[in-house]
């Protein structure tokens, strides 16, 4: 006998979401409602009621926790995904907000609200012992901007002595920088700079710049940003992009242990450089690889200049690797801060430095890979640097919360996402 199944739905939304779903865990452990007090002053006391700020924050959390590609797509998925709908607190019969409420809320709240949200999570991680504050790892990565090469523009008047990629800009996102890489087509992008703590890979500071700016300029900002949150690391680990004299001096003056290799710019591998010459501090002179003496002949704003005798250089068997001079001998400039460079260089030869530099690749690259693979970190959702910074803060919050949830689940404490 053939049966016909009647089409009836009598279940509640609460019963349709599995009890072991990860969003239930998050709902139990995170308090989204405290955001209301934080943004209360940004809303009018009269007029049409807004969408609950706690709902908006939950939507932002879903957007980056699951790496959904757009806010429009997010609201579409909330419409038919029962777990998402339950998480934001809308029953089956309730109409969902329009996706534009996220755009309006982002503009209304502004960057400071999202920065405070990120700082709140970092401070909570610090209190719970997930941040040891002894060793920090610094790194940066490039994200593709929400702009194509077809939007490239060049100013009508080009100033003299300015690099071309500093002038070229995107019509759709002028704050994105033109990024060029070997073997790849140039693209518009942003650069995200991060500091991570060694213990649990907690992101303790993050900032966004144009994609064509170099990392070395932002080491100070990353270190000072952590200090603002009560984190003052003793050891600083980064790649050679941060290895400038200015950064060495800044860190050593504060008593930091520096695990950063020297940045080599324009070094010819077939020529001897300053590091190949031994410095005789007692007599203030340099000794070349062949044992000849270079005496101090003058000084500039950048350092002392040393020169070998012309007769020594002309008779040298490795002259081709050292100098093209035919009359005078080889001249070498030793920076005033060379002592700091040698302190760092000596430390880099230790086993501890080698371990930290190897660990940096795992911690930093792993954090970036996690964000790009799972949390929509590979491409900007928004246009404009401050909006890109909002995206970066929210992704950092999601990544830190994932690590914090392990502790919170064991302790049974509800985490507030509102103002401190």
mmCIF file of C-alpha atoms in Angstrom:
data_model
loop_
_atom_site.group_PDB
_atom_site.id
_atom_site.type_symbol
_atom_site.label_atom_id
_atom_site.label_comp_id
_atom_site.label_asym_id
_atom_site.label_seq_id
_atom_site.Cartn_x
_atom_site.Cartn_y
_atom_site.Cartn_z
ATOM 1 C CA UNK A 1 0.000 0.000 0.000
ATOM 2 C CA UNK A 2 1.452 3.356 -1.013
ATOM 3 C CA UNK A 3 1.622 5.991 1.675
ATOM 4 C CA UNK A 4 1.611 9.739 1.319
ATOM 5 C CA UNK A 5 3.574 11.692 3.896
ATOM 6 C CA UNK A 6 1.695 14.763 5.080
ATOM 7 C CA UNK A 7 3.666 17.994 4.919
ATOM 8 C CA UNK A 8 3.629 19.259 8.473
ATOM 9 C CA UNK A 9 6.281 21.051 10.535
ATOM 10 C CA UNK A 10 5.648 21.265 14.259
ATOM 11 C CA UNK A 11 9.194 21.478 15.602
ATOM 12 C CA UNK A 12 10.696 24.517 17.302
ATOM 13 C CA UNK A 13 13.954 26.141 16.254
ATOM 14 C CA UNK A 14 15.457 25.257 19.622
ATOM 15 C CA UNK A 15 14.848 21.554 19.030
ATOM 16 C CA UNK A 16 16.262 21.620 15.503
ATOM 17 C CA UNK A 17 19.761 22.795 16.498
ATOM 18 C CA UNK A 18 21.886 19.896 17.829
ATOM 19 C CA UNK A 19 22.866 20.197 21.465
ATOM 20 C CA UNK A 20 26.539 19.651 20.605
ATOM 21 C CA UNK A 21 26.701 22.279 17.853
ATOM 22 C CA UNK A 22 29.701 24.605 18.164
ATOM 23 C CA UNK A 23 27.498 27.694 18.063
ATOM 24 C CA UNK A 24 25.770 26.496 21.227
ATOM 25 C CA UNK A 25 29.163 26.381 22.928
ATOM 26 C CA UNK A 26 29.969 29.874 21.719
ATOM 27 C CA UNK A 27 26.589 31.189 22.851
ATOM 28 C CA UNK A 28 27.154 29.740 26.308
ATOM 29 C CA UNK A 29 30.604 31.233 26.661
ATOM 30 C CA UNK A 30 30.370 34.634 24.952
ATOM 31 C CA UNK A 31 28.260 37.532 26.186
ATOM 32 C CA UNK A 32 27.315 39.638 23.166
ATOM 33 C CA UNK A 33 24.727 41.727 25.026
ATOM 34 C CA UNK A 34 27.255 43.995 26.744
ATOM 35 C CA UNK A 35 27.962 45.679 23.396
ATOM 36 C CA UNK A 36 24.696 47.571 23.927
ATOM 37 C CA UNK A 37 26.185 49.698 26.699
ATOM 38 C CA UNK A 38 29.255 50.379 24.594
ATOM 39 C CA UNK A 39 27.333 51.791 21.616
ATOM 40 C CA UNK A 40 24.324 53.236 23.461
ATOM 41 C CA UNK A 41 25.508 56.826 23.039
ATOM 42 C CA UNK A 42 25.738 56.373 19.260
ATOM 43 C CA UNK A 43 21.973 55.874 18.882
ATOM 44 C CA UNK A 44 19.191 58.439 19.121
ATOM 45 C CA UNK A 45 16.739 58.331 22.012
ATOM 46 C CA UNK A 46 13.831 58.855 19.598
ATOM 47 C CA UNK A 47 12.784 57.522 16.230
ATOM 48 C CA UNK A 48 12.391 54.049 14.814
ATOM 49 C CA UNK A 49 14.003 51.283 16.920
ATOM 50 C CA UNK A 50 17.227 49.934 15.467
ATOM 51 C CA UNK A 51 18.329 46.353 15.062
ATOM 52 C CA UNK A 52 19.679 45.116 18.393
ATOM 53 C CA UNK A 53 23.466 45.827 18.505
ATOM 54 C CA UNK A 54 23.968 42.378 20.050
ATOM 55 C CA UNK A 55 22.387 40.839 16.936
ATOM 56 C CA UNK A 56 24.662 42.907 14.699
ATOM 57 C CA UNK A 57 27.730 41.791 16.631
ATOM 58 C CA UNK A 58 26.609 38.159 16.346
ATOM 59 C CA UNK A 59 26.258 38.624 12.579
ATOM 60 C CA UNK A 60 29.763 40.087 12.344
ATOM 61 C CA UNK A 61 31.059 37.151 14.374
ATOM 62 C CA UNK A 62 29.373 34.629 12.068
ATOM 63 C CA UNK A 63 30.702 36.439 8.999
ATOM 64 C CA UNK A 64 34.338 35.900 9.926
ATOM 65 C CA UNK A 65 34.079 32.780 12.079
ATOM 66 C CA UNK A 66 32.841 30.858 9.052
ATOM 67 C CA UNK A 67 34.645 32.944 6.429
ATOM 68 C CA UNK A 68 31.493 33.869 4.495
ATOM 69 C CA UNK A 69 32.412 35.818 1.392
ATOM 70 C CA UNK A 70 30.044 38.794 1.758
ATOM 71 C CA UNK A 71 27.500 40.360 4.091
ATOM 72 C CA UNK A 72 24.767 39.765 1.530
ATOM 73 C CA UNK A 73 25.692 36.089 1.415
ATOM 74 C CA UNK A 74 25.733 35.989 5.213
ATOM 75 C CA UNK A 75 22.087 37.042 5.498
ATOM 76 C CA UNK A 76 21.148 34.544 2.799
ATOM 77 C CA UNK A 77 22.771 31.745 4.780
ATOM 78 C CA UNK A 78 21.185 32.874 8.035
ATOM 79 C CA UNK A 79 17.817 32.629 6.273
ATOM 80 C CA UNK A 80 18.096 28.881 5.636
ATOM 81 C CA UNK A 81 20.785 27.747 8.114
ATOM 82 C CA UNK A 82 18.927 26.848 11.289
ATOM 83 C CA UNK A 83 22.011 27.038 13.504
ATOM 84 C CA UNK A 84 22.860 30.525 12.235
ATOM 85 C CA UNK A 85 19.274 31.701 12.700
ATOM 86 C CA UNK A 86 19.196 30.303 16.227
ATOM 87 C CA UNK A 87 22.538 31.951 17.043
ATOM 88 C CA UNK A 88 21.369 35.442 16.069
ATOM 89 C CA UNK A 89 18.100 34.930 17.988
ATOM 90 C CA UNK A 90 15.515 35.024 15.184
ATOM 91 C CA UNK A 91 12.736 32.442 15.204
ATOM 92 C CA UNK A 92 11.517 30.658 12.069
ATOM 93 C CA UNK A 93 8.626 33.046 11.491
ATOM 94 C CA UNK A 94 10.614 36.268 12.084
ATOM 95 C CA UNK A 95 11.893 38.280 9.106
ATOM 96 C CA UNK A 96 15.652 38.794 9.140
ATOM 97 C CA UNK A 97 17.366 42.200 8.936
ATOM 98 C CA UNK A 98 18.518 43.482 5.562
ATOM 99 C CA UNK A 99 22.225 43.062 4.913
ATOM 100 C CA UNK A 100 22.658 46.847 4.733
ATOM 101 C CA UNK A 101 22.244 47.076 8.526
ATOM 102 C CA UNK A 102 25.816 45.763 8.844
ATOM 103 C CA UNK A 103 27.098 48.513 6.569
ATOM 104 C CA UNK A 104 25.222 51.163 8.548
ATOM 105 C CA UNK A 105 26.318 49.753 11.905
ATOM 106 C CA UNK A 106 29.955 49.626 10.823
ATOM 107 C CA UNK A 107 29.795 53.293 9.819
ATOM 108 C CA UNK A 108 27.882 54.270 12.986
ATOM 109 C CA UNK A 109 30.148 52.405 15.399
ATOM 110 C CA UNK A 110 33.381 53.434 13.715
ATOM 111 C CA UNK A 111 36.855 51.974 14.122
ATOM 112 C CA UNK A 112 37.219 52.685 17.892
ATOM 113 C CA UNK A 113 34.417 50.263 18.836
ATOM 114 C CA UNK A 114 36.049 47.408 16.942
ATOM 115 C CA UNK A 115 39.459 48.302 18.357
ATOM 116 C CA UNK A 116 38.041 48.187 21.885
ATOM 117 C CA UNK A 117 36.475 44.831 21.098
ATOM 118 C CA UNK A 118 39.867 43.462 20.048
ATOM 119 C CA UNK A 119 41.609 44.972 23.087
ATOM 120 C CA UNK A 120 38.991 43.487 25.406
ATOM 121 C CA UNK A 121 39.733 39.993 24.135
ATOM 122 C CA UNK A 122 43.507 40.505 24.424
ATOM 123 C CA UNK A 123 43.204 41.690 28.029
ATOM 124 C CA UNK A 124 41.014 38.711 28.873
ATOM 125 C CA UNK A 125 43.594 36.355 27.374
ATOM 126 C CA UNK A 126 46.259 38.110 29.443
ATOM 127 C CA UNK A 127 44.287 37.689 32.673
ATOM 128 C CA UNK A 128 43.666 34.010 31.991
ATOM 129 C CA UNK A 129 47.351 33.285 31.429
ATOM 130 C CA UNK A 130 47.154 32.651 27.691
ATOM 131 C CA UNK A 131 49.612 35.505 27.131
ATOM 132 C CA UNK A 132 52.949 35.122 28.905
ATOM 133 C CA UNK A 133 54.269 38.463 27.644
ATOM 134 C CA UNK A 134 57.890 37.306 27.474
ATOM 135 C CA UNK A 135 58.394 36.622 23.761
ATOM 136 C CA UNK A 136 56.598 38.264 20.857
ATOM 137 C CA UNK A 137 56.711 37.263 17.195
ATOM 138 C CA UNK A 138 56.265 39.901 14.483
ATOM 139 C CA UNK A 139 55.351 39.382 10.850
ATOM 140 C CA UNK A 140 53.289 40.827 8.018
ATOM 141 C CA UNK A 141 51.349 39.515 5.046
ATOM 142 C CA UNK A 142 49.667 41.028 2.008
ATOM 143 C CA UNK A 143 45.921 40.823 1.329
ATOM 144 C CA UNK A 144 44.382 41.536 -2.023
ATOM 145 C CA UNK A 145 42.266 44.663 -1.982
ATOM 146 C CA UNK A 146 38.698 44.729 -3.228
ATOM 147 C CA UNK A 147 39.891 46.442 -6.403
ATOM 148 C CA UNK A 148 41.026 45.179 -9.800
ATOM 149 C CA UNK A 149 43.885 46.331 -11.994
ATOM 150 C CA UNK A 150 41.296 47.752 -14.380
ATOM 151 C CA UNK A 151 40.721 50.537 -11.846
ATOM 152 C CA UNK A 152 44.374 51.637 -12.039
ATOM 153 C CA UNK A 153 44.929 55.347 -12.542
ATOM 154 C CA UNK A 154 47.990 57.602 -12.865
ATOM 155 C CA UNK A 155 48.076 61.329 -12.012
ATOM 156 C CA UNK A 156 48.378 63.755 -14.902
ATOM 157 C CA UNK A 157 51.424 65.421 -13.342
ATOM 158 C CA UNK A 158 54.188 63.167 -12.020
ATOM 159 C CA UNK A 159 56.515 64.660 -9.371
ATOM 160 C CA UNK A 160 60.225 64.151 -9.850
ATOM 161 C CA UNK A 161 62.157 61.456 -7.952
ATOM 162 C CA UNK A 162 59.059 59.528 -6.888
ATOM 163 C CA UNK A 163 58.609 55.799 -7.465
ATOM 164 C CA UNK A 164 55.913 54.949 -9.986
ATOM 165 C CA UNK A 165 54.004 52.590 -7.683
ATOM 166 C CA UNK A 166 53.689 55.442 -5.174
ATOM 167 C CA UNK A 167 51.744 57.394 -7.791
ATOM 168 C CA UNK A 168 49.583 54.685 -9.328
ATOM 169 C CA UNK A 169 46.334 54.189 -7.484
ATOM 170 C CA UNK A 170 43.010 52.377 -7.740
ATOM 171 C CA UNK A 171 39.972 54.423 -8.632
ATOM 172 C CA UNK A 172 37.730 52.151 -6.554
ATOM 173 C CA UNK A 173 40.063 51.945 -3.521
ATOM 174 C CA UNK A 174 42.670 54.734 -3.580
ATOM 175 C CA UNK A 175 44.150 53.721 -0.203
ATOM 176 C CA UNK A 176 45.225 50.292 -1.463
ATOM 177 C CA UNK A 177 48.840 50.043 -2.596
ATOM 178 C CA UNK A 178 50.133 48.510 -5.807
ATOM 179 C CA UNK A 179 52.061 45.366 -4.865
ATOM 180 C CA UNK A 180 54.667 43.819 -7.165
ATOM 181 C CA UNK A 181 56.147 40.373 -6.604
ATOM 182 C CA UNK A 182 58.599 38.302 -8.586
ATOM 183 C CA UNK A 183 56.808 36.112 -11.091
ATOM 184 C CA UNK A 184 53.382 37.555 -10.291
ATOM 185 C CA UNK A 185 51.236 40.176 -11.890
ATOM 186 C CA UNK A 186 51.036 43.384 -9.848
ATOM 187 C CA UNK A 187 47.860 43.821 -7.805
ATOM 188 C CA UNK A 188 46.318 46.263 -5.347
ATOM 189 C CA UNK A 189 46.531 45.190 -1.739
ATOM 190 C CA UNK A 190 46.851 45.958 1.943
ATOM 191 C CA UNK A 191 49.520 44.754 4.341
ATOM 192 C CA UNK A 192 48.545 43.395 7.753
ATOM 193 C CA UNK A 193 51.191 43.603 10.480
ATOM 194 C CA UNK A 194 50.763 41.347 13.506
ATOM 195 C CA UNK A 195 52.365 40.621 16.847
ATOM 196 C CA UNK A 196 51.710 37.217 18.414
ATOM 197 C CA UNK A 197 52.547 35.898 21.858
ATOM 198 C CA UNK A 198 54.605 32.739 22.104
ATOM 199 C CA UNK A 199 52.482 30.778 24.588
ATOM 200 C CA UNK A 200 49.134 30.278 22.816
ATOM 201 C CA UNK A 201 49.558 32.223 19.558
ATOM 202 C CA UNK A 202 47.309 35.011 20.810
ATOM 203 C CA UNK A 203 47.309 38.039 18.479
ATOM 204 C CA UNK A 204 48.338 40.904 20.764
ATOM 205 C CA UNK A 205 48.530 43.696 18.187
ATOM 206 C CA UNK A 206 47.533 44.139 14.566
ATOM 207 C CA UNK A 207 47.492 47.051 12.164
ATOM 208 C CA UNK A 208 46.771 47.602 8.485
ATOM 209 C CA UNK A 209 48.793 49.687 6.029
ATOM 210 C CA UNK A 210 48.916 50.134 2.301
ATOM 211 C CA UNK A 211 50.295 47.042 0.608
ATOM 212 C CA UNK A 212 53.366 48.752 -0.847
ATOM 213 C CA UNK A 213 54.791 49.907 2.516
ATOM 214 C CA UNK A 214 57.701 48.007 4.084
ATOM 215 C CA UNK A 215 57.457 46.137 7.371
ATOM 216 C CA UNK A 216 60.502 47.702 9.011
ATOM 217 C CA UNK A 217 58.712 51.006 9.675
ATOM 218 C CA UNK A 218 56.065 49.418 11.897
ATOM 219 C CA UNK A 219 58.095 47.452 14.429
ATOM 220 C CA UNK A 220 57.876 50.333 16.894
ATOM 221 C CA UNK A 221 54.091 50.586 16.492
ATOM 222 C CA UNK A 222 53.659 46.852 17.135
ATOM 223 C CA UNK A 223 55.808 46.920 20.279
ATOM 224 C CA UNK A 224 54.222 50.109 21.630
ATOM 225 C CA UNK A 225 50.730 48.798 20.892
ATOM 226 C CA UNK A 226 51.388 45.773 23.079
ATOM 227 C CA UNK A 227 52.753 47.957 25.860
ATOM 228 C CA UNK A 228 49.511 49.944 25.760
ATOM 229 C CA UNK A 229 47.691 46.714 26.671
ATOM 230 C CA UNK A 230 50.040 45.860 29.529
ATOM 231 C CA UNK A 231 52.291 43.536 27.521
ATOM 232 C CA UNK A 232 56.013 44.375 27.491
ATOM 233 C CA UNK A 233 57.893 41.443 25.918
ATOM 234 C CA UNK A 234 61.551 40.820 26.701
ATOM 235 C CA UNK A 235 62.388 38.970 23.482
ATOM 236 C CA UNK A 236 61.372 40.160 20.010
ATOM 237 C CA UNK A 237 61.471 37.752 17.064
ATOM 238 C CA UNK A 238 60.985 38.774 13.431
ATOM 239 C CA UNK A 239 62.332 38.110 9.958
ATOM 240 C CA UNK A 240 65.024 40.109 8.167
ATOM 241 C CA UNK A 241 62.516 42.645 6.834
ATOM 242 C CA UNK A 242 62.585 44.208 10.308
ATOM 243 C CA UNK A 243 66.389 44.029 10.644
ATOM 244 C CA UNK A 244 67.374 47.687 10.340
ATOM 245 C CA UNK A 245 69.828 49.661 12.448
ATOM 246 C CA UNK A 246 67.019 51.886 13.720
ATOM 247 C CA UNK A 247 65.020 48.891 14.939
ATOM 248 C CA UNK A 248 68.087 47.324 16.558
ATOM 249 C CA UNK A 249 68.852 50.526 18.449
ATOM 250 C CA UNK A 250 65.224 50.996 19.515
ATOM 251 C CA UNK A 251 64.970 47.464 20.932
ATOM 252 C CA UNK A 252 68.416 47.371 22.550
ATOM 253 C CA UNK A 253 67.861 50.730 24.244
ATOM 254 C CA UNK A 254 64.841 49.147 25.952
ATOM 255 C CA UNK A 255 66.816 46.119 27.054
ATOM 256 C CA UNK A 256 65.135 43.710 24.633
ATOM 257 C CA UNK A 257 66.710 40.512 23.354
ATOM 258 C CA UNK A 258 66.661 40.784 19.562
ATOM 259 C CA UNK A 259 66.107 37.747 17.331
ATOM 260 C CA UNK A 260 66.107 39.583 13.993
ATOM 261 C CA UNK A 261 68.557 38.982 11.183
ATOM 262 C CA UNK A 262 70.171 41.943 9.456
ATOM 263 C CA UNK A 263 68.313 43.247 6.444
ATOM 264 C CA UNK A 264 70.559 43.119 3.376
ATOM 265 C CA UNK A 265 69.669 45.659 0.714
ATOM 266 C CA UNK A 266 71.460 45.552 -2.587
ATOM 267 C CA UNK A 267 74.320 43.330 -1.410
ATOM 268 C CA UNK A 268 76.433 41.791 -4.137
ATOM 269 C CA UNK A 269 77.173 38.207 -3.215
ATOM 270 C CA UNK A 270 80.449 38.284 -5.156
ATOM 271 C CA UNK A 271 81.870 41.228 -3.167
ATOM 272 C CA UNK A 272 83.177 41.610 0.368
ATOM 273 C CA UNK A 273 80.952 43.733 2.606
ATOM 274 C CA UNK A 274 81.424 45.319 6.027
ATOM 275 C CA UNK A 275 80.618 42.078 7.840
ATOM 276 C CA UNK A 276 83.632 40.462 6.153
ATOM 277 C CA UNK A 277 85.993 42.959 7.817
ATOM 278 C CA UNK A 278 87.106 42.524 11.450
ATOM 279 C CA UNK A 279 86.953 45.602 13.659
ATOM 280 C CA UNK A 280 89.897 46.332 15.981
ATOM 281 C CA UNK A 281 88.246 48.440 18.682
ATOM 282 C CA UNK A 282 91.501 49.118 20.546
ATOM 283 C CA UNK A 283 93.136 50.804 17.536
ATOM 284 C CA UNK A 284 89.925 51.862 15.773
ATOM 285 C CA UNK A 285 90.707 50.152 12.494
ATOM 286 C CA UNK A 286 89.392 47.400 10.228
ATOM 287 C CA UNK A 287 91.192 44.246 9.157
ATOM 288 C CA UNK A 288 90.300 42.924 5.697
ATOM 289 C CA UNK A 289 89.845 39.201 4.877
ATOM 290 C CA UNK A 290 93.480 39.106 3.683
ATOM 291 C CA UNK A 291 94.783 40.587 6.933
ATOM 292 C CA UNK A 292 95.512 44.100 5.647
ATOM 293 C CA UNK A 293 94.702 47.203 7.699
ATOM 294 C CA UNK A 294 92.090 49.832 6.826
ATOM 295 C CA UNK A 295 92.677 53.042 8.794
ATOM 296 C CA UNK A 296 90.081 55.672 9.662
ATOM 297 C CA UNK A 297 90.192 58.521 7.126
ATOM 298 C CA UNK A 298 87.088 60.511 8.008
ATOM 299 C CA UNK A 299 83.502 60.489 9.188
ATOM 300 C CA UNK A 300 80.054 61.338 7.866
ATOM 301 C CA UNK A 301 76.634 61.676 9.413
ATOM 302 C CA UNK A 302 76.184 57.932 8.914
ATOM 303 C CA UNK A 303 79.478 56.613 10.286
ATOM 304 C CA UNK A 304 83.261 56.405 10.073
ATOM 305 C CA UNK A 305 85.123 55.738 6.815
ATOM 306 C CA UNK A 306 88.130 53.408 6.657
ATOM 307 C CA UNK A 307 90.526 52.956 3.733
ATOM 308 C CA UNK A 308 93.228 50.459 2.840
ATOM 309 C CA UNK A 309 96.534 51.405 1.203
ATOM 310 C CA UNK A 310 96.468 51.377 -2.573
ATOM 311 C CA UNK A 311 99.598 49.235 -2.745
ATOM 312 C CA UNK A 312 97.992 46.572 -0.564
ATOM 313 C CA UNK A 313 94.897 46.404 -2.763
ATOM 314 C CA UNK A 314 96.774 46.345 -6.074
ATOM 315 C CA UNK A 315 98.816 43.358 -4.902
ATOM 316 C CA UNK A 316 95.842 41.540 -3.369
ATOM 317 C CA UNK A 317 95.025 38.124 -4.933
ATOM 318 C CA UNK A 318 91.273 38.610 -4.320
ATOM 319 C CA UNK A 319 91.061 42.248 -5.431
ATOM 320 C CA UNK A 320 88.304 41.413 -7.937
ATOM 321 C CA UNK A 321 86.032 40.418 -5.048
ATOM 322 C CA UNK A 322 86.731 43.601 -3.125
ATOM 323 C CA UNK A 323 87.196 46.770 -5.166
ATOM 324 C CA UNK A 324 87.534 48.234 -8.654
ATOM 325 C CA UNK A 325 89.734 51.105 -7.455
ATOM 326 C CA UNK A 326 92.990 51.499 -9.381
ATOM 327 C CA UNK A 327 94.798 54.103 -7.256
ATOM 328 C CA UNK A 328 93.224 54.293 -3.825
ATOM 329 C CA UNK A 329 92.541 51.242 -1.701
ATOM 330 C CA UNK A 330 89.206 49.807 -0.656
ATOM 331 C CA UNK A 331 87.027 52.212 1.353
ATOM 332 C CA UNK A 332 84.517 50.888 3.897
ATOM 333 C CA UNK A 333 82.014 52.845 5.980
ATOM 334 C CA UNK A 334 81.230 51.574 9.460
ATOM 335 C CA UNK A 335 77.893 52.940 10.786
ATOM 336 C CA UNK A 336 77.829 54.659 14.154
ATOM 337 C CA UNK A 337 75.367 51.993 15.308
ATOM 338 C CA UNK A 338 77.575 49.112 14.186
ATOM 339 C CA UNK A 339 78.099 48.118 17.820
ATOM 340 C CA UNK A 340 74.378 47.377 18.094
ATOM 341 C CA UNK A 341 74.523 45.320 14.905
ATOM 342 C CA UNK A 342 77.393 43.255 16.284
ATOM 343 C CA UNK A 343 75.543 42.639 19.560
ATOM 344 C CA UNK A 344 72.575 41.265 17.624
ATOM 345 C CA UNK A 345 74.810 39.332 15.236
ATOM 346 C CA UNK A 346 76.592 37.632 18.131
ATOM 347 C CA UNK A 347 73.280 36.678 19.731
ATOM 348 C CA UNK A 348 71.918 35.272 16.462
ATOM 349 C CA UNK A 349 74.665 32.639 16.551
ATOM 350 C CA UNK A 350 73.186 31.074 19.706
ATOM 351 C CA UNK A 351 70.946 28.002 19.737
ATOM 352 C CA UNK A 352 68.135 29.948 21.409
ATOM 353 C CA UNK A 353 68.037 32.440 18.547
ATOM 354 C CA UNK A 354 67.932 29.635 15.990
ATOM 355 C CA UNK A 355 65.047 27.975 17.855
ATOM 356 C CA UNK A 356 63.065 31.212 18.057
ATOM 357 C CA UNK A 357 63.549 32.036 14.377
ATOM 358 C CA UNK A 358 62.371 28.556 13.446
ATOM 359 C CA UNK A 359 59.419 28.835 15.815
ATOM 360 C CA UNK A 360 58.477 32.190 14.269
ATOM 361 C CA UNK A 361 57.716 30.515 10.958
ATOM 362 C CA UNK A 362 55.327 28.094 12.648
ATOM 363 C CA UNK A 363 53.558 30.674 14.813
ATOM 364 C CA UNK A 364 53.275 33.597 12.389
ATOM 365 C CA UNK A 365 52.814 31.726 9.137
ATOM 366 C CA UNK A 366 50.412 29.343 10.850
ATOM 367 C CA UNK A 367 48.279 32.207 12.143
ATOM 368 C CA UNK A 368 48.113 33.840 8.715
ATOM 369 C CA UNK A 369 47.349 30.516 7.020
ATOM 370 C CA UNK A 370 44.523 29.785 9.469
ATOM 371 C CA UNK A 371 43.024 33.208 8.844
ATOM 372 C CA UNK A 372 43.264 32.909 5.063
ATOM 373 C CA UNK A 373 41.913 29.361 4.906
ATOM 374 C CA UNK A 374 39.003 29.696 7.334
ATOM 375 C CA UNK A 375 38.227 33.347 8.108
ATOM 376 C CA UNK A 376 38.233 35.261 4.808
ATOM 377 C CA UNK A 377 41.648 36.839 5.347
ATOM 378 C CA UNK A 378 42.926 36.394 1.803
ATOM 379 C CA UNK A 379 40.949 39.247 0.245
ATOM 380 C CA UNK A 380 39.436 42.462 1.565
ATOM 381 C CA UNK A 381 35.670 42.471 1.987
ATOM 382 C CA UNK A 382 35.571 46.248 2.189
ATOM 383 C CA UNK A 383 37.186 49.237 0.504
ATOM 384 C CA UNK A 384 39.230 51.784 2.420
ATOM 385 C CA UNK A 385 41.963 51.339 5.014
ATOM 386 C CA UNK A 386 39.835 51.905 8.114
ATOM 387 C CA UNK A 387 37.276 49.351 6.935
ATOM 388 C CA UNK A 388 40.089 46.924 6.204
ATOM 389 C CA UNK A 389 41.293 47.524 9.763
ATOM 390 C CA UNK A 390 37.784 46.654 11.011
ATOM 391 C CA UNK A 391 37.957 43.394 9.073
ATOM 392 C CA UNK A 392 41.383 42.669 10.542
ATOM 393 C CA UNK A 393 40.231 43.353 14.111
ATOM 394 C CA UNK A 394 37.226 41.048 13.722
ATOM 395 C CA UNK A 395 39.336 38.243 12.270
ATOM 396 C CA UNK A 396 41.853 38.651 15.099
ATOM 397 C CA UNK A 397 38.977 38.520 17.607
ATOM 398 C CA UNK A 398 37.697 35.294 16.066
ATOM 399 C CA UNK A 399 41.139 33.672 16.126
ATOM 400 C CA UNK A 400 41.797 34.719 19.721
ATOM 401 C CA UNK A 401 38.343 33.582 20.832
ATOM 402 C CA UNK A 402 38.983 30.126 19.368
ATOM 403 C CA UNK A 403 41.994 29.789 21.657
ATOM 404 C CA UNK A 404 40.268 31.422 24.601
ATOM 405 C CA UNK A 405 37.267 29.094 24.309
ATOM 406 C CA UNK A 406 39.430 26.156 25.322
ATOM 407 C CA UNK A 407 40.086 27.768 28.679
ATOM 408 C CA UNK A 408 36.583 29.201 29.054
ATOM 409 C CA UNK A 409 34.988 25.815 28.426
ATOM 410 C CA UNK A 410 36.947 24.305 31.287
ATOM 411 C CA UNK A 411 36.382 27.209 33.672
ATOM 412 C CA UNK A 412 32.688 27.696 32.834
ATOM 413 C CA UNK A 413 33.009 31.488 32.761
ATOM 414 C CA UNK A 414 31.000 33.667 30.384
ATOM 415 C CA UNK A 415 33.157 36.036 28.336
ATOM 416 C CA UNK A 416 31.929 39.588 27.791
ATOM 417 C CA UNK A 417 32.463 41.122 24.357
ATOM 418 C CA UNK A 418 31.360 44.586 25.380
ATOM 419 C CA UNK A 419 33.254 47.468 26.921
ATOM 420 C CA UNK A 420 35.836 46.777 29.585
#
